[in-house]
mmCIF file of C-alpha atoms in Angstrom:
data_model
loop_
_atom_site.group_PDB
_atom_site.id
_atom_site.type_symbol
_atom_site.label_atom_id
_atom_site.label_comp_id
_atom_site.label_asym_id
_atom_site.label_seq_id
_atom_site.Cartn_x
_atom_site.Cartn_y
_atom_site.Cartn_z
ATOM 1 C CA MET A 1 -0.020 0.165 0.175
ATOM 2 C CA PHE A 2 1.247 3.526 -0.827
ATOM 3 C CA HIS A 3 0.724 6.096 2.448
ATOM 4 C CA CYS A 4 1.684 9.428 1.779
ATOM 5 C CA VAL A 5 1.668 13.034 3.052
ATOM 6 C CA ALA A 6 2.059 15.984 1.329
ATOM 7 C CA PRO A 7 2.967 18.981 3.419
ATOM 8 C CA HIS A 8 2.559 22.707 2.026
ATOM 9 C CA TYR A 9 5.591 24.548 2.973
ATOM 10 C CA VAL A 10 8.929 23.496 1.182
ATOM 11 C CA MET A 11 12.443 24.358 1.386
ATOM 12 C CA ASN A 12 14.299 24.068 -1.615
ATOM 13 C CA CYS A 13 17.481 22.499 0.311
ATOM 14 C CA GLU A 14 17.756 19.727 -2.331
ATOM 15 C CA PRO A 15 16.264 19.301 -5.520
ATOM 16 C CA LEU A 16 12.746 18.177 -5.812
ATOM 17 C CA ILE A 17 12.530 17.710 -2.141
ATOM 18 C CA GLY A 18 11.136 19.659 0.656
ATOM 19 C CA ALA A 19 12.501 20.169 4.570
ATOM 20 C CA LYS A 20 9.623 20.429 6.490
ATOM 21 C CA VAL A 21 9.417 18.173 9.439
ATOM 22 C CA ILE A 22 6.364 16.415 11.497
ATOM 23 C CA TYR A 23 7.846 14.189 13.934
ATOM 24 C CA ASP A 24 6.532 12.439 16.570
ATOM 25 C CA PHE A 25 3.293 13.157 17.310
ATOM 26 C CA PRO A 26 1.919 11.309 20.687
ATOM 27 C CA GLY A 27 -0.129 7.666 20.757
ATOM 28 C CA SER A 28 1.155 7.861 16.460
ATOM 29 C CA TRP A 29 2.967 4.849 15.414
ATOM 30 C CA LEU A 30 2.941 6.844 12.123
ATOM 31 C CA GLU A 31 6.101 8.918 12.936
ATOM 32 C CA SER A 32 7.218 10.772 9.898
ATOM 33 C CA VAL A 33 9.074 13.088 7.981
ATOM 34 C CA ALA A 34 7.728 14.797 5.233
ATOM 35 C CA VAL A 35 8.994 15.657 2.020
ATOM 36 C CA ARG A 36 7.576 17.767 -1.291
ATOM 37 C CA SER A 37 5.406 15.493 -1.989
ATOM 38 C CA CYS A 38 4.502 11.866 -0.335
ATOM 39 C CA TYR A 39 6.084 9.455 1.537
ATOM 40 C CA SER A 40 4.861 5.708 2.672
ATOM 41 C CA SER A 41 5.457 5.702 6.288
ATOM 42 C CA THR A 42 6.377 2.234 8.402
ATOM 43 C CA PRO A 43 7.452 2.277 12.311
ATOM 44 C CA ALA A 44 11.696 3.627 13.651
ATOM 45 C CA ARG A 45 13.955 1.191 14.702
ATOM 46 C CA ARG A 46 15.168 1.421 17.969
ATOM 47 C CA GLY A 47 18.648 2.440 18.607
ATOM 48 C CA CYS A 48 19.359 3.411 15.172
ATOM 49 C CA PRO A 49 22.023 6.518 15.391
ATOM 50 C CA VAL A 50 20.863 8.029 13.031
ATOM 51 C CA CYS A 51 17.439 8.176 14.174
ATOM 52 C CA SER A 52 18.571 9.126 17.682
ATOM 53 C CA THR A 53 19.997 12.538 16.093
ATOM 54 C CA GLY A 54 16.616 14.013 16.206
ATOM 55 C CA PRO A 55 15.320 15.983 13.394
ATOM 56 C CA PRO A 56 14.855 20.230 13.778
ATOM 57 C CA ARG A 57 12.137 21.466 15.629
ATOM 58 C CA PRO A 58 8.869 20.317 15.234
ATOM 59 C CA ASP A 59 7.752 23.869 14.180
ATOM 60 C CA TRP A 60 10.533 24.283 11.773
ATOM 61 C CA THR A 61 9.023 25.998 8.540
ATOM 62 C CA PRO A 62 11.179 27.830 5.540
ATOM 63 C CA SER A 63 10.174 31.284 7.811
ATOM 64 C CA SER A 64 11.543 30.366 10.859
ATOM 65 C CA PRO A 65 14.646 32.185 12.009
ATOM 66 C CA ASN A 66 17.009 28.902 11.075
ATOM 67 C CA SER A 67 15.317 28.367 8.113
ATOM 68 C CA LYS A 68 18.733 29.086 6.417
ATOM 69 C CA ARG A 69 19.946 25.528 7.792
ATOM 70 C CA SER A 70 19.065 22.601 6.276
ATOM 71 C CA PRO A 71 17.788 19.680 8.467
ATOM 72 C CA PRO A 72 20.462 17.653 9.251
ATOM 73 C CA ALA A 73 20.975 14.686 7.484
ATOM 74 C CA TRP A 74 17.441 14.628 7.022
ATOM 75 C CA PRO A 75 16.835 12.235 4.277
ATOM 76 C CA ASP A 76 19.065 9.695 5.945
ATOM 77 C CA LEU A 77 16.726 9.806 8.444
ATOM 78 C CA ALA A 78 13.849 9.110 6.620
ATOM 79 C CA HIS A 79 15.519 6.169 5.044
ATOM 80 C CA CYS A 80 16.308 4.956 8.530
ATOM 81 C CA ARG A 81 12.851 5.495 9.470
ATOM 82 C CA GLY A 82 11.481 3.146 6.406
ATOM 83 C CA LEU A 83 10.563 6.379 4.952
ATOM 84 C CA ARG A 84 10.377 6.355 1.062
ATOM 85 C CA LEU A 85 10.733 9.787 -0.475
ATOM 86 C CA HIS A 86 8.867 10.916 -3.434
ATOM 87 C CA GLY A 87 9.600 14.391 -4.873
ATOM 88 C CA SER A 88 7.557 16.595 -6.947
ATOM 89 C CA PHE A 89 8.474 17.766 -10.343
ATOM 90 C CA ALA A 90 6.033 21.109 -11.855
ATOM 91 C CA CYS A 91 6.282 20.738 -15.517
ATOM 92 C CA PHE A 92 3.872 23.470 -16.831
ATOM 93 C CA ARG A 93 3.942 25.554 -13.877
ATOM 94 C CA GLY A 94 6.338 26.720 -10.719
ATOM 95 C CA PRO A 95 10.066 26.797 -10.680
ATOM 96 C CA ASP A 96 10.652 23.070 -12.148
ATOM 97 C CA GLY A 97 9.153 24.344 -15.607
ATOM 98 C CA PRO A 98 10.499 26.189 -18.300
ATOM 99 C CA ALA A 99 10.802 29.976 -17.713
ATOM 100 C CA SER A 100 10.250 31.042 -21.851
ATOM 101 C CA THR A 101 7.263 33.447 -21.639
ATOM 102 C CA ARG A 102 6.877 32.709 -26.002
ATOM 103 C CA THR A 103 3.881 30.914 -25.289
ATOM 104 C CA ARG A 104 1.174 32.593 -23.105
ATOM 105 C CA PRO A 105 -2.037 30.583 -23.429
ATOM 106 C CA LEU A 106 -5.457 32.070 -24.000
ATOM 107 C CA ALA A 107 -8.600 30.656 -22.509
ATOM 108 C CA ALA A 108 -11.634 31.235 -24.745
ATOM 109 C CA ASP A 109 -12.373 34.839 -23.166
ATOM 110 C CA GLY A 110 -8.856 35.786 -23.836
ATOM 111 C CA VAL A 111 -7.700 35.803 -20.687
ATOM 112 C CA VAL A 112 -3.478 34.640 -20.359
ATOM 113 C CA HIS A 113 -2.881 31.316 -18.917
ATOM 114 C CA ARG A 114 -0.166 29.225 -17.690
ATOM 115 C CA ARG A 115 2.340 27.258 -19.563
ATOM 116 C CA THR A 116 1.210 24.223 -21.844
ATOM 117 C CA PRO A 117 2.135 20.683 -22.531
ATOM 118 C CA GLN A 118 2.410 21.681 -26.190
ATOM 119 C CA ARG A 119 5.587 22.984 -26.572
ATOM 120 C CA PRO A 120 8.004 23.465 -29.079
ATOM 121 C CA ARG A 121 10.617 20.276 -28.984
ATOM 122 C CA LEU A 122 13.186 22.265 -28.161
ATOM 123 C CA GLU A 123 11.690 23.437 -24.956
ATOM 124 C CA THR A 124 10.265 20.056 -24.142
ATOM 125 C CA ALA A 125 14.004 18.276 -24.377
ATOM 126 C CA ARG A 126 14.945 21.540 -22.125
ATOM 127 C CA LEU A 127 12.214 20.351 -19.540
ATOM 128 C CA ALA A 128 13.576 16.390 -19.443
ATOM 129 C CA GLU A 129 17.105 17.875 -18.756
ATOM 130 C CA ARG A 130 16.013 19.855 -15.880
ATOM 131 C CA LEU A 131 14.505 17.176 -14.705
ATOM 132 C CA THR A 132 17.208 14.623 -15.368
ATOM 133 C CA THR A 133 19.698 17.281 -13.317
ATOM 134 C CA ALA A 134 17.917 17.578 -10.566
ATOM 135 C CA LEU A 135 17.010 13.527 -9.933
ATOM 136 C CA ARG A 136 21.427 13.066 -10.460
ATOM 137 C CA THR A 137 21.542 14.701 -6.838
ATOM 138 C CA ALA A 138 18.142 14.572 -5.176
ATOM 139 C CA PRO A 139 17.999 11.854 -2.463
ATOM 140 C CA VAL A 140 14.199 10.704 -3.746
ATOM 141 C CA ASP A 141 13.234 6.927 -4.025
ATOM 142 C CA GLY A 142 10.179 7.870 -6.732
ATOM 143 C CA LEU A 143 8.974 10.971 -9.000
ATOM 144 C CA LEU A 144 5.537 12.588 -9.129
ATOM 145 C CA LEU A 145 4.537 14.812 -11.884
ATOM 146 C CA ASP A 146 2.671 17.937 -10.817
ATOM 147 C CA PHE A 147 0.871 20.362 -13.479
ATOM 148 C CA LEU A 148 1.118 17.424 -16.241
ATOM 149 C CA ARG A 149 -1.977 19.171 -17.984
ATOM 150 C CA TRP A 150 -3.248 22.250 -19.736
ATOM 151 C CA PRO A 151 -4.261 25.114 -17.783
ATOM 152 C CA LEU A 152 -7.262 25.292 -15.975
ATOM 153 C CA HIS A 153 -7.873 26.603 -11.856
ATOM 154 C CA TRP A 154 -9.725 23.735 -11.004
ATOM 155 C CA GLU A 155 -10.001 24.308 -7.452
ATOM 156 C CA LEU A 156 -12.815 26.812 -8.351
ATOM 157 C CA GLU A 157 -14.060 26.100 -11.655
ATOM 158 C CA LEU A 158 -15.019 22.743 -10.932
ATOM 159 C CA ARG A 159 -16.972 23.695 -7.801
ATOM 160 C CA PRO A 160 -20.898 23.262 -7.856
ATOM 161 C CA GLY A 161 -22.667 25.851 -10.131
ATOM 162 C CA ALA A 162 -19.020 26.564 -11.804
ATOM 163 C CA ARG A 163 -18.431 26.902 -15.191
ATOM 164 C CA PRO A 164 -14.567 25.734 -16.643
ATOM 165 C CA ARG A 165 -13.262 27.831 -18.835
ATOM 166 C CA SER A 166 -11.441 26.149 -21.929
ATOM 167 C CA ALA A 167 -7.899 26.699 -22.732
ATOM 168 C CA SER A 168 -5.217 27.506 -24.733
ATOM 169 C CA TYR A 169 -5.904 29.182 -27.910
ATOM 170 C CA ASP A 170 -2.404 30.901 -28.312
ATOM 171 C CA PRO A 171 -0.630 31.375 -31.813
ATOM 172 C CA ASP A 172 1.680 28.580 -30.843
ATOM 173 C CA THR A 173 -0.813 25.884 -29.332
ATOM 174 C CA LEU A 174 -3.286 26.543 -32.881
ATOM 175 C CA ARG A 175 0.239 26.172 -35.184
ATOM 176 C CA GLN A 176 0.285 22.679 -32.985
ATOM 177 C CA PHE A 177 -2.774 21.724 -33.620
ATOM 178 C CA THR A 178 -3.045 22.735 -37.399
ATOM 179 C CA ALA A 179 0.660 21.017 -38.221
ATOM 180 C CA ARG A 180 -0.935 17.308 -36.123
ATOM 181 C CA THR A 181 -4.806 17.727 -37.322
ATOM 182 C CA GLY A 182 -4.451 19.837 -40.891
ATOM 183 C CA LEU A 183 -7.218 22.370 -39.104
ATOM 184 C CA ARG A 184 -6.978 25.842 -39.585
ATOM 185 C CA PRO A 185 -8.656 27.873 -36.793
ATOM 186 C CA PRO A 186 -10.131 31.495 -37.753
ATOM 187 C CA GLY A 187 -7.541 33.284 -35.719
ATOM 188 C CA PRO A 188 -6.454 33.230 -32.173
ATOM 189 C CA GLY A 189 -8.060 33.415 -28.945
ATOM 190 C CA ALA A 190 -12.159 33.446 -29.176
ATOM 191 C CA ALA A 191 -12.802 33.454 -32.321
ATOM 192 C CA ALA A 192 -10.946 30.069 -32.254
ATOM 193 C CA ALA A 193 -12.448 28.515 -29.513
ATOM 194 C CA ARG A 194 -15.772 28.965 -30.772
ATOM 195 C CA TRP A 195 -14.654 27.701 -34.164
ATOM 196 C CA ILE A 196 -13.110 24.471 -32.461
ATOM 197 C CA ALA A 197 -15.874 24.119 -30.318
ATOM 198 C CA ALA A 198 -18.423 24.151 -32.799
ATOM 199 C CA HIS A 199 -17.118 22.028 -35.549
ATOM 200 C CA HIS A 200 -13.860 19.874 -34.316
ATOM 201 C CA ALA A 201 -14.723 19.383 -30.246
ATOM 202 C CA ASP A 202 -13.076 15.999 -30.838
ATOM 203 C CA ALA A 203 -9.991 16.803 -32.441
ATOM 204 C CA TRP A 204 -9.154 19.106 -30.077
ATOM 205 C CA THR A 205 -9.597 17.109 -27.268
ATOM 206 C CA GLU A 206 -7.715 14.147 -28.685
ATOM 207 C CA PHE A 207 -4.798 16.999 -29.528
ATOM 208 C CA ARG A 208 -4.579 18.378 -26.521
ATOM 209 C CA THR A 209 -4.474 15.208 -24.511
ATOM 210 C CA ALA A 210 -1.581 13.219 -27.255
ATOM 211 C CA ALA A 211 0.262 16.302 -25.732
ATOM 212 C CA VAL A 212 -0.142 15.583 -22.093
ATOM 213 C CA THR A 213 0.363 12.279 -22.620
ATOM 214 C CA GLY A 214 3.791 12.250 -24.806
ATOM 215 C CA ALA A 215 4.712 14.658 -22.023
ATOM 216 C CA ALA A 216 4.314 11.913 -19.493
ATOM 217 C CA ARG A 217 6.377 9.244 -21.896
ATOM 218 C CA LEU A 218 8.999 11.778 -22.176
ATOM 219 C CA LEU A 219 9.524 12.192 -18.790
ATOM 220 C CA ALA A 220 9.440 9.257 -17.473
ATOM 221 C CA ALA A 221 11.927 8.372 -19.997
ATOM 222 C CA ALA A 222 14.364 10.497 -18.477
ATOM 223 C CA ALA A 223 13.720 9.636 -15.536
ATOM 224 C CA ARG A 224 14.109 6.023 -15.813
ATOM 225 C CA THR A 225 17.297 6.211 -17.772
ATOM 226 C CA THR A 226 18.869 8.701 -14.967
ATOM 227 C CA ARG A 227 17.617 6.807 -12.445
ATOM 228 C CA PRO A 228 16.777 2.887 -13.864
ATOM 229 C CA GLY A 229 13.698 1.508 -11.394
ATOM 230 C CA LEU A 230 12.217 4.732 -10.418
ATOM 231 C CA PRO A 231 8.696 4.758 -9.606
ATOM 232 C CA VAL A 232 7.311 7.653 -11.567
ATOM 233 C CA GLY A 233 3.699 8.957 -10.771
ATOM 234 C CA ALA A 234 1.549 11.937 -11.582
ATOM 235 C CA PHE A 235 -1.248 14.066 -10.290
ATOM 236 C CA LEU A 236 -4.901 14.052 -11.905
ATOM 237 C CA VAL A 237 -7.567 16.685 -11.768
ATOM 238 C CA PRO A 238 -10.916 15.367 -9.864
ATOM 239 C CA ALA A 239 -12.626 15.345 -12.680
ATOM 240 C CA ALA A 240 -16.393 13.761 -12.311
ATOM 241 C CA ASP A 241 -15.292 11.106 -15.170
ATOM 242 C CA GLU A 242 -12.400 10.812 -17.877
ATOM 243 C CA THR A 243 -14.396 12.243 -20.383
ATOM 244 C CA GLU A 244 -14.300 15.297 -18.643
ATOM 245 C CA ARG A 245 -10.841 14.870 -17.719
ATOM 246 C CA ARG A 246 -9.699 14.723 -20.959
ATOM 247 C CA ALA A 247 -11.653 17.660 -22.177
ATOM 248 C CA LEU A 248 -10.836 20.029 -19.807
ATOM 249 C CA VAL A 249 -7.017 19.193 -19.061
ATOM 250 C CA GLY A 250 -6.151 16.635 -21.804
ATOM 251 C CA GLN A 251 -5.186 13.890 -19.038
ATOM 252 C CA ASP A 252 -6.007 10.264 -19.767
ATOM 253 C CA ALA A 253 -6.033 8.225 -17.070
ATOM 254 C CA ARG A 254 -5.894 4.828 -19.066
ATOM 255 C CA GLU A 255 -3.468 6.425 -21.774
ATOM 256 C CA LEU A 256 -1.169 7.867 -18.439
ATOM 257 C CA ALA A 257 -1.395 4.621 -16.952
ATOM 258 C CA ARG A 258 0.618 2.994 -20.058
ATOM 259 C CA VAL A 259 3.816 4.576 -19.098
ATOM 260 C CA LEU A 260 3.509 5.598 -15.326
ATOM 261 C CA ASP A 261 3.613 3.600 -12.023
ATOM 262 C CA LEU A 262 0.759 5.301 -10.155
ATOM 263 C CA LEU A 263 -1.837 7.934 -10.377
ATOM 264 C CA LEU A 264 -2.871 10.417 -7.264
ATOM 265 C CA PRO A 265 -6.552 12.056 -8.173
ATOM 266 C CA MET A 266 -6.358 15.301 -6.042
ATOM 267 C CA ALA A 267 -9.745 15.025 -4.355
ATOM 268 C CA TYR A 268 -10.283 17.677 -2.009
ATOM 269 C CA HIS A 269 -13.335 17.511 -0.915
ATOM 270 C CA ALA A 270 -13.906 20.799 0.754
ATOM 271 C CA ILE A 271 -11.903 22.801 -1.263
ATOM 272 C CA LEU A 272 -14.511 22.220 -4.043
ATOM 273 C CA HIS A 273 -17.381 21.999 -1.869
ATOM 274 C CA ARG A 274 -18.182 18.389 -1.904
ATOM 275 C CA ASP A 275 -18.963 16.317 1.298
ATOM 276 C CA PRO A 276 -16.422 13.831 3.076
ATOM 277 C CA ARG A 277 -18.166 10.803 0.587
ATOM 278 C CA TRP A 278 -16.680 12.520 -2.726
ATOM 279 C CA PRO A 279 -13.367 11.320 -2.907
ATOM 280 C CA ALA A 280 -14.626 7.617 -2.768
ATOM 281 C CA ARG A 281 -17.144 8.379 -5.361
ATOM 282 C CA LEU A 282 -14.254 9.306 -7.758
ATOM 283 C CA LEU A 283 -12.611 5.944 -7.018
ATOM 284 C CA ARG A 284 -15.612 3.714 -7.425
ATOM 285 C CA GLY A 285 -15.198 1.449 -10.741
ATOM 286 C CA ARG A 286 -11.824 3.204 -11.810
ATOM 287 C CA ALA A 287 -9.877 0.273 -12.409
ATOM 288 C CA LEU A 288 -6.076 0.345 -13.570
ATOM 289 C CA PRO A 289 -3.637 -1.374 -14.113
ATOM 290 C CA VAL A 290 -1.674 0.864 -11.812
ATOM 291 C CA PRO A 291 -2.115 2.201 -7.936
ATOM 292 C CA LEU A 292 -4.839 5.021 -7.966
ATOM 293 C CA VAL A 293 -3.920 6.911 -4.871
ATOM 294 C CA PRO A 294 -6.299 9.392 -4.190
ATOM 295 C CA VAL A 295 -4.814 12.378 -2.365
ATOM 296 C CA VAL A 296 -7.117 14.159 0.276
ATOM 297 C CA GLN A 297 -7.920 17.348 2.303
ATOM 298 C CA THR A 298 -6.799 17.329 5.934
ATOM 299 C CA THR A 299 -8.185 20.961 6.472
ATOM 300 C CA ALA A 300 -9.622 23.517 5.456
ATOM 301 C CA ASP A 301 -7.699 26.250 7.920
ATOM 302 C CA ALA A 302 -5.638 27.744 4.874
ATOM 303 C CA ALA A 303 -4.315 30.413 7.173
ATOM 304 C CA ALA A 304 -2.625 28.139 9.522
ATOM 305 C CA VAL A 305 -0.874 26.600 6.530
ATOM 306 C CA LEU A 306 -0.388 29.557 4.334
ATOM 307 C CA GLY A 307 0.018 32.466 6.585
ATOM 308 C CA ARG A 308 -2.807 34.571 4.421
ATOM 309 C CA PRO A 309 -6.502 33.891 4.199
ATOM 310 C CA ALA A 310 -7.312 31.642 0.902
ATOM 311 C CA ASP A 311 -10.721 30.011 0.104
ATOM 312 C CA TRP A 312 -10.071 26.250 1.327
ATOM 313 C CA GLY A 313 -14.027 25.280 1.938
ATOM 314 C CA PRO A 314 -16.455 24.799 4.740
ATOM 315 C CA PRO A 315 -14.176 23.722 8.232
ATOM 316 C CA ILE A 316 -13.370 19.726 7.883
ATOM 317 C CA ASP A 317 -13.887 18.343 12.160
ATOM 318 C CA THR A 318 -13.115 15.385 13.300
ATOM 319 C CA ALA A 319 -15.846 13.516 12.070
ATOM 320 C CA ASP A 320 -15.714 14.712 9.073
ATOM 321 C CA PHE A 321 -12.034 13.535 8.608
ATOM 322 C CA THR A 322 -13.072 9.737 10.124
ATOM 323 C CA ALA A 323 -15.797 9.929 7.387
ATOM 324 C CA LEU A 324 -13.340 10.875 4.665
ATOM 325 C CA LEU A 325 -11.028 7.955 5.926
ATOM 326 C CA ASP A 326 -14.039 5.277 6.362
ATOM 327 C CA HIS A 327 -15.196 6.115 2.778
ATOM 328 C CA THR A 328 -12.031 6.281 0.970
ATOM 329 C CA LEU A 329 -10.191 3.488 1.863
ATOM 330 C CA ALA A 330 -13.121 1.147 1.999
ATOM 331 C CA ALA A 331 -13.612 2.386 -1.924
ATOM 332 C CA GLY A 332 -9.884 2.733 -3.400
ATOM 333 C CA SER A 333 -7.071 0.175 -2.996
ATOM 334 C CA GLY A 334 -6.568 0.501 0.573
ATOM 335 C CA SER A 335 -3.270 3.541 -0.476
ATOM 336 C CA ILE A 336 -4.270 7.035 0.326
ATOM 337 C CA CYS A 337 -2.486 10.435 0.641
ATOM 338 C CA LEU A 338 -3.378 13.618 3.086
ATOM 339 C CA PHE A 339 -2.783 17.048 2.380
ATOM 340 C CA PRO A 340 -1.938 19.068 3.904
ATOM 341 C CA GLY A 341 0.680 17.507 6.737
ATOM 342 C CA GLU A 342 0.146 20.662 8.347
ATOM 343 C CA GLY A 343 -3.326 19.635 8.785
ATOM 344 C CA LEU A 344 -3.099 16.286 10.917
ATOM 345 C CA GLY A 345 -2.882 17.131 14.902
ATOM 346 C CA PRO A 346 -2.345 14.009 17.747
ATOM 347 C CA ASP A 347 -5.968 13.262 17.267
ATOM 348 C CA ARG A 348 -6.024 12.651 13.448
ATOM 349 C CA TRP A 349 -2.517 10.960 12.973
ATOM 350 C CA ASN A 350 -4.360 8.248 15.874
ATOM 351 C CA VAL A 351 -7.253 8.228 13.677
ATOM 352 C CA LEU A 352 -5.240 7.602 10.416
ATOM 353 C CA ALA A 353 -2.884 5.204 12.322
ATOM 354 C CA ASP A 354 -6.074 2.879 13.607
ATOM 355 C CA ARG A 355 -8.009 3.227 9.931
ATOM 356 C CA LEU A 356 -4.816 1.685 8.612
ATOM 357 C CA ALA A 357 -4.083 -0.953 10.905
ATOM 358 C CA ARG A 358 -7.653 -2.045 9.772
ATOM 359 C CA THR A 359 -7.043 -1.552 5.899
ATOM 360 C CA ALA A 360 -5.209 -4.510 4.066
ATOM 361 C CA PRO A 361 -6.465 -4.776 0.244
ATOM 362 C CA PRO A 362 -3.758 -5.989 -2.321
ATOM 363 C CA HIS A 363 -2.837 -3.963 -5.233
ATOM 364 C CA HIS A 364 -2.556 -5.177 -8.431
ATOM 365 C CA PRO A 365 0.139 -3.494 -9.734
ATOM 366 C CA ARG A 366 1.819 -4.352 -13.098
ATOM 367 C CA LYS A 367 4.856 -6.446 -13.179
ATOM 368 C CA ASP A 368 7.222 -5.178 -15.242
ATOM 369 C CA ARG A 369 8.788 -2.704 -13.231
ATOM 370 C CA PRO A 370 8.175 -1.701 -9.639
ATOM 371 C CA VAL A 371 6.002 0.703 -8.188
ATOM 372 C CA PRO A 372 5.596 1.561 -4.631
ATOM 373 C CA ARG A 373 3.520 -0.702 -2.266
#
């Protein structure tokens, strides 16, 4: 099984790796070192010289007075405790992705969005080079591709009653669309969006999905060439079904499962104004040849995590959290990821430990390469 926590705070003391430490909550066997994205956990070994050195103070964050000091040997500490560190790589947004501003994707309303997967070959190769360079030194046991998709502010645009915007109708993307399909939209922006929606919606979806799957294939191959046997996964937008996910962001879970080792739908129920049963509904009937690991929300108190207000939905009390775990674990394969790690106090660690101790269904991963268990 794959049990993991995704903290919000990140300190780039090592490529791909965060340095926020969550440690030794009373009464919980789930002693944990949290990384940029994920980890799986077993209890610490007694008397270990690395473990006995202890971590930094539990309230350590990148904004702490000692934030310029990296935690002492914390990857070694994590490994000694039986944790496997998984680093995330932001493919088309954030510090890991390409810095070029030549491609500025437009939504149907003309609003400029973020980078897109349909980049010229040279820039896609540069993205793979960035990943390769990072993996040469990063002490990670697995890799998760983040923002492996077309632009969508899904945390707001997938809420009930919202209308998701479509993207990306910039000149570069449309040129690539024409080269692939032979179809030529009447100009960029809203005119292209209306023409595509009216006449060639299926071709547009196929084009965008092929771009995302192609990027996943390229980056996974680069990672495995650099680090043979390294498990590679990706985060998924939590759309209602595969048809919607393909149309909105170009992610096809079945196609991605052919080239990746695990998939993580970001099932943040409170942010999306859903009830705690909703992540379980996303999982039912989603049989894939790789583990499907739901990322569930632990708190709606954004200010406590971000240091500023943000709309993370209605509060999540302990009863909600318990129901969330019960329904999600029962509906899925027994794997789960929790975000953010800062939302887990002692009581919730205890609830989590209790529920995981009761949950041991098998995974059925593919046999041709190793995956997290």
